[in-house]
Structures are given as structure tokens and as C-alpha cells.
PDB file of C-alpha atoms in Angstrom:
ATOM      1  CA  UNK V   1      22.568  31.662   3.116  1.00 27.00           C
ATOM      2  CA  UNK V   2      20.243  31.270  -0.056  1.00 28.00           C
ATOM      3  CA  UNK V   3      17.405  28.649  -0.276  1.00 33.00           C
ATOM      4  CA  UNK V   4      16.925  27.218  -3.138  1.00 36.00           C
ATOM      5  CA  UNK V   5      13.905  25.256  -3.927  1.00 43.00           C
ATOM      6  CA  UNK V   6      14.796  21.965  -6.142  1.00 51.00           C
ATOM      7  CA  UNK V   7      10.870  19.987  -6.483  1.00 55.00           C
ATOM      8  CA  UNK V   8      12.659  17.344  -8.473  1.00 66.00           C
ATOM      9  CA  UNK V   9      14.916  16.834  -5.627  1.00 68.00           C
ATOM     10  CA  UNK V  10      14.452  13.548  -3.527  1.00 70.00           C
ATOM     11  CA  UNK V  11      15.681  14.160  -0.278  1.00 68.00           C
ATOM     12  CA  UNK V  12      16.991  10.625   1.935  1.00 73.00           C
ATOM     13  CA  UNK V  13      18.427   9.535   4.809  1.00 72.00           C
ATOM     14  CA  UNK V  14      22.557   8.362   4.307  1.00 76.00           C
ATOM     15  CA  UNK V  15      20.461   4.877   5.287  1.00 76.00           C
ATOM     16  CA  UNK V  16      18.278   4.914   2.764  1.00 77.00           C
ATOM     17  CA  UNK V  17      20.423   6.097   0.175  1.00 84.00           C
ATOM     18  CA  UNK V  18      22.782   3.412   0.909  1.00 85.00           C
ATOM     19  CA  UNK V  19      20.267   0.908   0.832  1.00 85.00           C
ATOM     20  CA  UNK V  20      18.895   2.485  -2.424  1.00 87.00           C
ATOM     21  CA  UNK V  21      22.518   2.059  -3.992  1.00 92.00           C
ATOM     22  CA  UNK V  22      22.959  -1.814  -2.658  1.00 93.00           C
ATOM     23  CA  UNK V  23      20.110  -2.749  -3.974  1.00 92.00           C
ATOM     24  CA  UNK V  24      20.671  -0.765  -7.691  1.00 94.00           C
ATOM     25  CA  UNK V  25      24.468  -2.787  -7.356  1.00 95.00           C
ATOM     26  CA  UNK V  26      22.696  -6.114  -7.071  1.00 94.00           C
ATOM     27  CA  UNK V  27      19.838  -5.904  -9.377  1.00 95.00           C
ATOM     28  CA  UNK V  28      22.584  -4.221 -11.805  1.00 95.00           C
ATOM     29  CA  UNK V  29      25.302  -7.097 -11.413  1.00 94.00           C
ATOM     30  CA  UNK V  30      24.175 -10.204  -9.725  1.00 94.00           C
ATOM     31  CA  UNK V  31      20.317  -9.746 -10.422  1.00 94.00           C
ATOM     32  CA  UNK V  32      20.583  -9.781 -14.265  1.00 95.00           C
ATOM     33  CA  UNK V  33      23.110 -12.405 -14.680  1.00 94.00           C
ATOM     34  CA  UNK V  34      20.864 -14.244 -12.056  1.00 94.00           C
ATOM     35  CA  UNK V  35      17.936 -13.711 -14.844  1.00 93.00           C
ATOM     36  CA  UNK V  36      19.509 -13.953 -17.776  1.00 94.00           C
ATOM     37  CA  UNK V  37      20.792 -17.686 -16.681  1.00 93.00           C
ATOM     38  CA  UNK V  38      17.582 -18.266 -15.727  1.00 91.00           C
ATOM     39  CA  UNK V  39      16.167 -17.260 -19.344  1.00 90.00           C
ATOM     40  CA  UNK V  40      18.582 -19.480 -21.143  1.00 91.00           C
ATOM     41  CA  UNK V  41      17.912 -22.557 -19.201  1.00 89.00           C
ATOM     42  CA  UNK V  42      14.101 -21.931 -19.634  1.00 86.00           C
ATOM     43  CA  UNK V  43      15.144 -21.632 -23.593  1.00 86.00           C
ATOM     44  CA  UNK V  44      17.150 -25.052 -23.506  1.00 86.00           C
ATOM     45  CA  UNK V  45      13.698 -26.535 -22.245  1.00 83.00           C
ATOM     46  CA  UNK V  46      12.753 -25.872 -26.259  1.00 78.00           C
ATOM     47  CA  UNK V  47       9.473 -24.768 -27.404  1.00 76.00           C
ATOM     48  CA  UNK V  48       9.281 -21.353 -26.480  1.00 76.00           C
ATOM     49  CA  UNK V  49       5.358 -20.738 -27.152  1.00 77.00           C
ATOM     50  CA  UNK V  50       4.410 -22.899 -24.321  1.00 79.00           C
ATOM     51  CA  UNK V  51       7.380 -22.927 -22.096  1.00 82.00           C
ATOM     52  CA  UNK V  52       5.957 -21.003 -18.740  1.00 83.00           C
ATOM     53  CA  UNK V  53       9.265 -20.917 -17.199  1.00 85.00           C
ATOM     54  CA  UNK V  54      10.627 -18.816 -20.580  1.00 87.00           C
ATOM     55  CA  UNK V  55       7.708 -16.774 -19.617  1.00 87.00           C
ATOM     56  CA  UNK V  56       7.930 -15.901 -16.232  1.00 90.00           C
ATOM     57  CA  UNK V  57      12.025 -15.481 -16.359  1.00 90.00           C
ATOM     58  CA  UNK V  58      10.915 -13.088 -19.323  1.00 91.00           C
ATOM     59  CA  UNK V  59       8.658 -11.000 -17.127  1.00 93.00           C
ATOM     60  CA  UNK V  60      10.575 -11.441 -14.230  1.00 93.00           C
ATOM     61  CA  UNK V  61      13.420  -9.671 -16.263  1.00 95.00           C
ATOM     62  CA  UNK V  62      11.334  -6.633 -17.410  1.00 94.00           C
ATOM     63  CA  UNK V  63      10.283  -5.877 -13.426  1.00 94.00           C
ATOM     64  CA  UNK V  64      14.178  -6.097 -12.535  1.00 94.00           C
ATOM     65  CA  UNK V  65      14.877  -3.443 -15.526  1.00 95.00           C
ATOM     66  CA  UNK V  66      11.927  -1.381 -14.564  1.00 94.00           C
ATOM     67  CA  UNK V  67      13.502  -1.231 -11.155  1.00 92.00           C
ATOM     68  CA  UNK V  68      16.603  -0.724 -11.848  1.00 93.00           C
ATOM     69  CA  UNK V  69      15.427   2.100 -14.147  1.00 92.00           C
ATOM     70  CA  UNK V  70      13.376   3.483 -11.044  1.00 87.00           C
ATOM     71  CA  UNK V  71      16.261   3.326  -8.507  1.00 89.00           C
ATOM     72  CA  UNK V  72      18.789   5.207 -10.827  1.00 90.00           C
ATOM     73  CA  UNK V  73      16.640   7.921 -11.474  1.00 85.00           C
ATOM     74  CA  UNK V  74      15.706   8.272  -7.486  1.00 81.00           C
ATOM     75  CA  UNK V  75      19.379   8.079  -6.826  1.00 86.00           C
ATOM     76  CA  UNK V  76      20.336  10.848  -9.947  1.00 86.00           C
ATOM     77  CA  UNK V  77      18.072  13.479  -8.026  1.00 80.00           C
ATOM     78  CA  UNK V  78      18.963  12.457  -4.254  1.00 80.00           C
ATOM     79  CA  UNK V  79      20.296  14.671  -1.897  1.00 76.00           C
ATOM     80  CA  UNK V  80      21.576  12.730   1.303  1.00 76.00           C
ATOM     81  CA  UNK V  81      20.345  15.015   4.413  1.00 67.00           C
ATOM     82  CA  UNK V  82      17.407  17.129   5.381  1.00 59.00           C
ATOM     83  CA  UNK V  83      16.003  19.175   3.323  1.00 56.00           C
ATOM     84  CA  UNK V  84      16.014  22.753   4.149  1.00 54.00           C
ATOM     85  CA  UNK V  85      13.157  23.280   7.219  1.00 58.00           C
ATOM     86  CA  UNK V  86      11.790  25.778   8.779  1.00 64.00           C
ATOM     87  CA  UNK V  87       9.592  24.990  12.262  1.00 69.00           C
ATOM     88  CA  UNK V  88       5.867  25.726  11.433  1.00 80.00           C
ATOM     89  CA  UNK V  89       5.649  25.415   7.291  1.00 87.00           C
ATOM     90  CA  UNK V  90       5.118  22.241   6.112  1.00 89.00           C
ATOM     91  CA  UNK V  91       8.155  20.649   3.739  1.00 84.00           C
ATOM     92  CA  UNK V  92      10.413  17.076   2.796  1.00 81.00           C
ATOM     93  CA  UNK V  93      11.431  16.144   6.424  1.00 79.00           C
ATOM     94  CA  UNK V  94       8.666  17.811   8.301  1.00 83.00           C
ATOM     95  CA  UNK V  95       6.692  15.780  10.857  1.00 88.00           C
ATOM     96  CA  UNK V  96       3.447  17.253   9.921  1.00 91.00           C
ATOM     97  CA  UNK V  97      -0.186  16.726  12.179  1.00 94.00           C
ATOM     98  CA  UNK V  98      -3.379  17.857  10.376  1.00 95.00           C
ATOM     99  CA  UNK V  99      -7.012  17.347  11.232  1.00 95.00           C
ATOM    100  CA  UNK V 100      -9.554  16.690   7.879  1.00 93.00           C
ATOM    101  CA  UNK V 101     -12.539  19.167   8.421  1.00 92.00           C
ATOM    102  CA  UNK V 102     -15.314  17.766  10.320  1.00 87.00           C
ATOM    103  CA  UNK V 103     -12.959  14.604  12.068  1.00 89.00           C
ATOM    104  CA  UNK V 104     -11.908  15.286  15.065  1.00 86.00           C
ATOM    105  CA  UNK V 105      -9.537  12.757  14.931  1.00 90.00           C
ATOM    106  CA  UNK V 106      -5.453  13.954  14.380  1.00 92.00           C
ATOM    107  CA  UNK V 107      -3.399  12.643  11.926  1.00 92.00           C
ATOM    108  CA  UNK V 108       1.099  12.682  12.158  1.00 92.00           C
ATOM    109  CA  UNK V 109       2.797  11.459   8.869  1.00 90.00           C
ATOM    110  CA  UNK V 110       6.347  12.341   7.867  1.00 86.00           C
ATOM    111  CA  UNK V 111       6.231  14.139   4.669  1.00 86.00           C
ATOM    112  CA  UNK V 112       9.402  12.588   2.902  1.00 82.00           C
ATOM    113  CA  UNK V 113       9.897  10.428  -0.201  1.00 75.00           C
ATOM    114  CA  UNK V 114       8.235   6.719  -0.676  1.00 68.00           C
ATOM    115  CA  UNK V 115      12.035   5.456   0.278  1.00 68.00           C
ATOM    116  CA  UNK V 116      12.089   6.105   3.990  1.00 61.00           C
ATOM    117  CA  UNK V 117       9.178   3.981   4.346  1.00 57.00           C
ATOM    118  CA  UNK V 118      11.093   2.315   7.181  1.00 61.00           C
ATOM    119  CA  UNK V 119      10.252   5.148   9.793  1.00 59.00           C
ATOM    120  CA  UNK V 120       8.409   4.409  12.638  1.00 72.00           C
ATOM    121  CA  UNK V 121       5.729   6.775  11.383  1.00 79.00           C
ATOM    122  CA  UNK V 122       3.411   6.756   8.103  1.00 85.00           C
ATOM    123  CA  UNK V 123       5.182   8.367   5.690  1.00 85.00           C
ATOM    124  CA  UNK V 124       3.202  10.375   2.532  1.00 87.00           C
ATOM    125  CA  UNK V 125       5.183  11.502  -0.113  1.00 86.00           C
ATOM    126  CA  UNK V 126       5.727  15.489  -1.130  1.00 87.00           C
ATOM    127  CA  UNK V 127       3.829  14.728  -4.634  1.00 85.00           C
ATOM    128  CA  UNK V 128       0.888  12.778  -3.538  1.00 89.00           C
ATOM    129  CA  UNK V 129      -2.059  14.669  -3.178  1.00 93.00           C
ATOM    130  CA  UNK V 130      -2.106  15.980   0.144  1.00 93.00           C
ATOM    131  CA  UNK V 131       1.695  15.964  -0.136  1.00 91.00           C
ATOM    132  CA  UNK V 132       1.327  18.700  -2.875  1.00 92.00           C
ATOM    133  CA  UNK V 133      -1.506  20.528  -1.246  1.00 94.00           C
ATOM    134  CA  UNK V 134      -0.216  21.467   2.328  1.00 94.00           C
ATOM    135  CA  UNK V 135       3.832  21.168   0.925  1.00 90.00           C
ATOM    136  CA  UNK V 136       5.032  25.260   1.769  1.00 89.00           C
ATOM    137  CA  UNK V 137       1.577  25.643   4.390  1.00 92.00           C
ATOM    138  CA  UNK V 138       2.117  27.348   7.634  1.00 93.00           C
ATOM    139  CA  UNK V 139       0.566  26.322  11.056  1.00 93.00           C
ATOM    140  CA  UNK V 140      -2.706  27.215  11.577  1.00 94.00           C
ATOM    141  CA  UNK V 141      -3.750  27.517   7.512  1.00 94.00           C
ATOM    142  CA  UNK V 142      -6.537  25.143   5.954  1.00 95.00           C
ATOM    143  CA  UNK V 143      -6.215  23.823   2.323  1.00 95.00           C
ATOM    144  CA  UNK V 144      -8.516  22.140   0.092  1.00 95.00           C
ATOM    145  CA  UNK V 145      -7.448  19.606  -2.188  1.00 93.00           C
ATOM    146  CA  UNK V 146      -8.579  17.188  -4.598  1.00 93.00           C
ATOM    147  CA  UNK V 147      -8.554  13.516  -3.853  1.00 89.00           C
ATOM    148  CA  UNK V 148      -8.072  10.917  -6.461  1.00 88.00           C
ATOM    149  CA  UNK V 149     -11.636   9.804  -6.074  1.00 92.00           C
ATOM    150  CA  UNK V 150     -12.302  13.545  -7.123  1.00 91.00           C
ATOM    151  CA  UNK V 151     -13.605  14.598  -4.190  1.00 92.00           C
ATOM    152  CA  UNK V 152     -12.537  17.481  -2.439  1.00 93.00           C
ATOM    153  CA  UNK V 153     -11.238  17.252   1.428  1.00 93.00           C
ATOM    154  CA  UNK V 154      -9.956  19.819   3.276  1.00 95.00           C
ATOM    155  CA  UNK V 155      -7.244  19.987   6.364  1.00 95.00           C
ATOM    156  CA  UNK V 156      -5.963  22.110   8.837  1.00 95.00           C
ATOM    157  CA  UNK V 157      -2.156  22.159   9.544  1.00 94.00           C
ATOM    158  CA  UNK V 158      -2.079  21.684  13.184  1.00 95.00           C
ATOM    159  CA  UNK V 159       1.416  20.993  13.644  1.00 92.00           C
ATOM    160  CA  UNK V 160       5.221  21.215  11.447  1.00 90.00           C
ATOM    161  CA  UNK V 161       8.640  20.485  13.170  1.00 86.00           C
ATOM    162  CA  UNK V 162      11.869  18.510  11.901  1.00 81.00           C
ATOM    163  CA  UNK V 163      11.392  14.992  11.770  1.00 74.00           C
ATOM    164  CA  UNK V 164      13.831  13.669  14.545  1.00 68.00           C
ATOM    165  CA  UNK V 165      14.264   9.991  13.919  1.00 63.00           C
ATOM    166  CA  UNK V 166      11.377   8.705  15.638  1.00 53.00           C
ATOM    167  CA  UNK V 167      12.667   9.182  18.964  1.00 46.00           C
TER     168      UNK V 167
END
């Protein structure tokens, strides 16, 4: 079988995708009629320049697009499933344990997309920083990256298996 490497691929749980696709039903339907009726009875109210409930309805609309906008293009590049794994090299779906040099404190995140925030364990996301820096590592390597502050930090990959649910 060929693996094929897709970084614009957002990999998700069935759960979350479902819940993705709910929520992109409502906000496309219900939310914006919600909104827009919401608009017009703030513009019955009359003047417009200094009607804060015009206002807010206004703004409140733009987040609801912006959304919207942000949940169709997760859901255009989702892939229900796991993405392809291999024990020991850090990827999307890996349970992943690093130690920052000079801390001997351990750190276990699952390395998946912003959308499974609901598992029992942080979660960091492929393209954050560290995300980008140790995605493709192997067990055992260290890597140097650059933090937004623009510091450097630099971890070692103690540990990459599956991520099995939480349990």
C-alpha cells in the first residue's frame, strides 16, 4: 500500500466530524435566519447611527459568517479516521511525550487538529509550532524550534504511539 502525505489534510474523529457538520447545518440554516430577524427588528427600532442593538446583530452576523466560512473549509479537507501512523515517528493521531531540554518534567499531548479538543488529553495542533517541528520525528531525536516569542526551545521525542481514545 502507498502513503501518501496530504499536509492540507485535517484528519477527525466520525464524532467530531459530525459535530463539525451539525453545527455548519445550524449556523447555515437556523443561525442566519436567527440573525438576520434579529437585524431587521434592530432596524425597525429607526436610527441606525446610534441603535446598539443594529450594531451588535451586525457584528454578531459577521462572527457567524466567519464561522461558517471556517467550518466549511475544515470540513472540505477532512478525512474521517486516523491518519496513516507508524509506532515511534511522530504524526496527526500520535500520542506524543517529549521533555524541553533542561526540564525534567514530561509532557503527553495528542498531536491532532484544534477540533478534537474534546479528548481527555491536551491536544496541539500539526501546524503550531512544535506541531510542525517534531511532525515526521522519530523516538529518541531532539529538535529545535522557534517559539512565537522568538525564542528557540528544544525537545526530545520520548515517546509516539496511536492515540487510543483515552482509555
Amino acid at each position: 500500500m502507498t502513503e501518501t502525505r496530504d499536509d492540507n489534510v485535517t484528519w477527525l474523529t466520525q464524532e467530531a466530524y459530525d459535530r463539525l457538520t451539525a453545527e455548519l447545518e445550524y449556523l447555515s440554516g437556523p443561525g442566519r435566519i436567527e440573525i438576520a430577524d434579529r437585524i431587521e427588528a434592530a432596524r425597525e427600532e429607526g436610527d441606525l447611527r446610534e441603535n446598539g442593538g443594529y450594531h451588535a446583530a451586525k457584528e454578531e452576523q459577521g462572527k457567524i459568517e466567519a464561522r461558517i466560512a471556517h467550518l466549511q473549509s475544515i470540513l472540505s479537507n477532512a478525512r474521517v479516521g486516523q491518519a496513516p501512523q507508524r509506532e515511534g515517528v511522530v504524526g496527526p493521531g500520535m500520542t506524543v511525550t517529549i521533555k524541553f531540554e533542561g526540564d525534567e518534567e514530561e509532557m503527553t499531548f495528542l498531536l491532532a487538529s484544534r477540533e478534537e479538543s474534546g479528548a481527555p488529553i491536551d491536544v496541539y495542533s500539526p501546524k503550531s509550532p512544535l506541531g510542525e517541528a517534531i511532525n515526521g520525528k522519530k523516538v529518541g531525536e531532539k529538535v529545535t524550534y522557534k517559539l512565537p516569542s522568538g525564542k528557540e526551545a528544544t525537545v526530545e521525542i520520548l515517546d509516539a504511539v496511536p492515540y487510543n481514545g483515552g482509555s
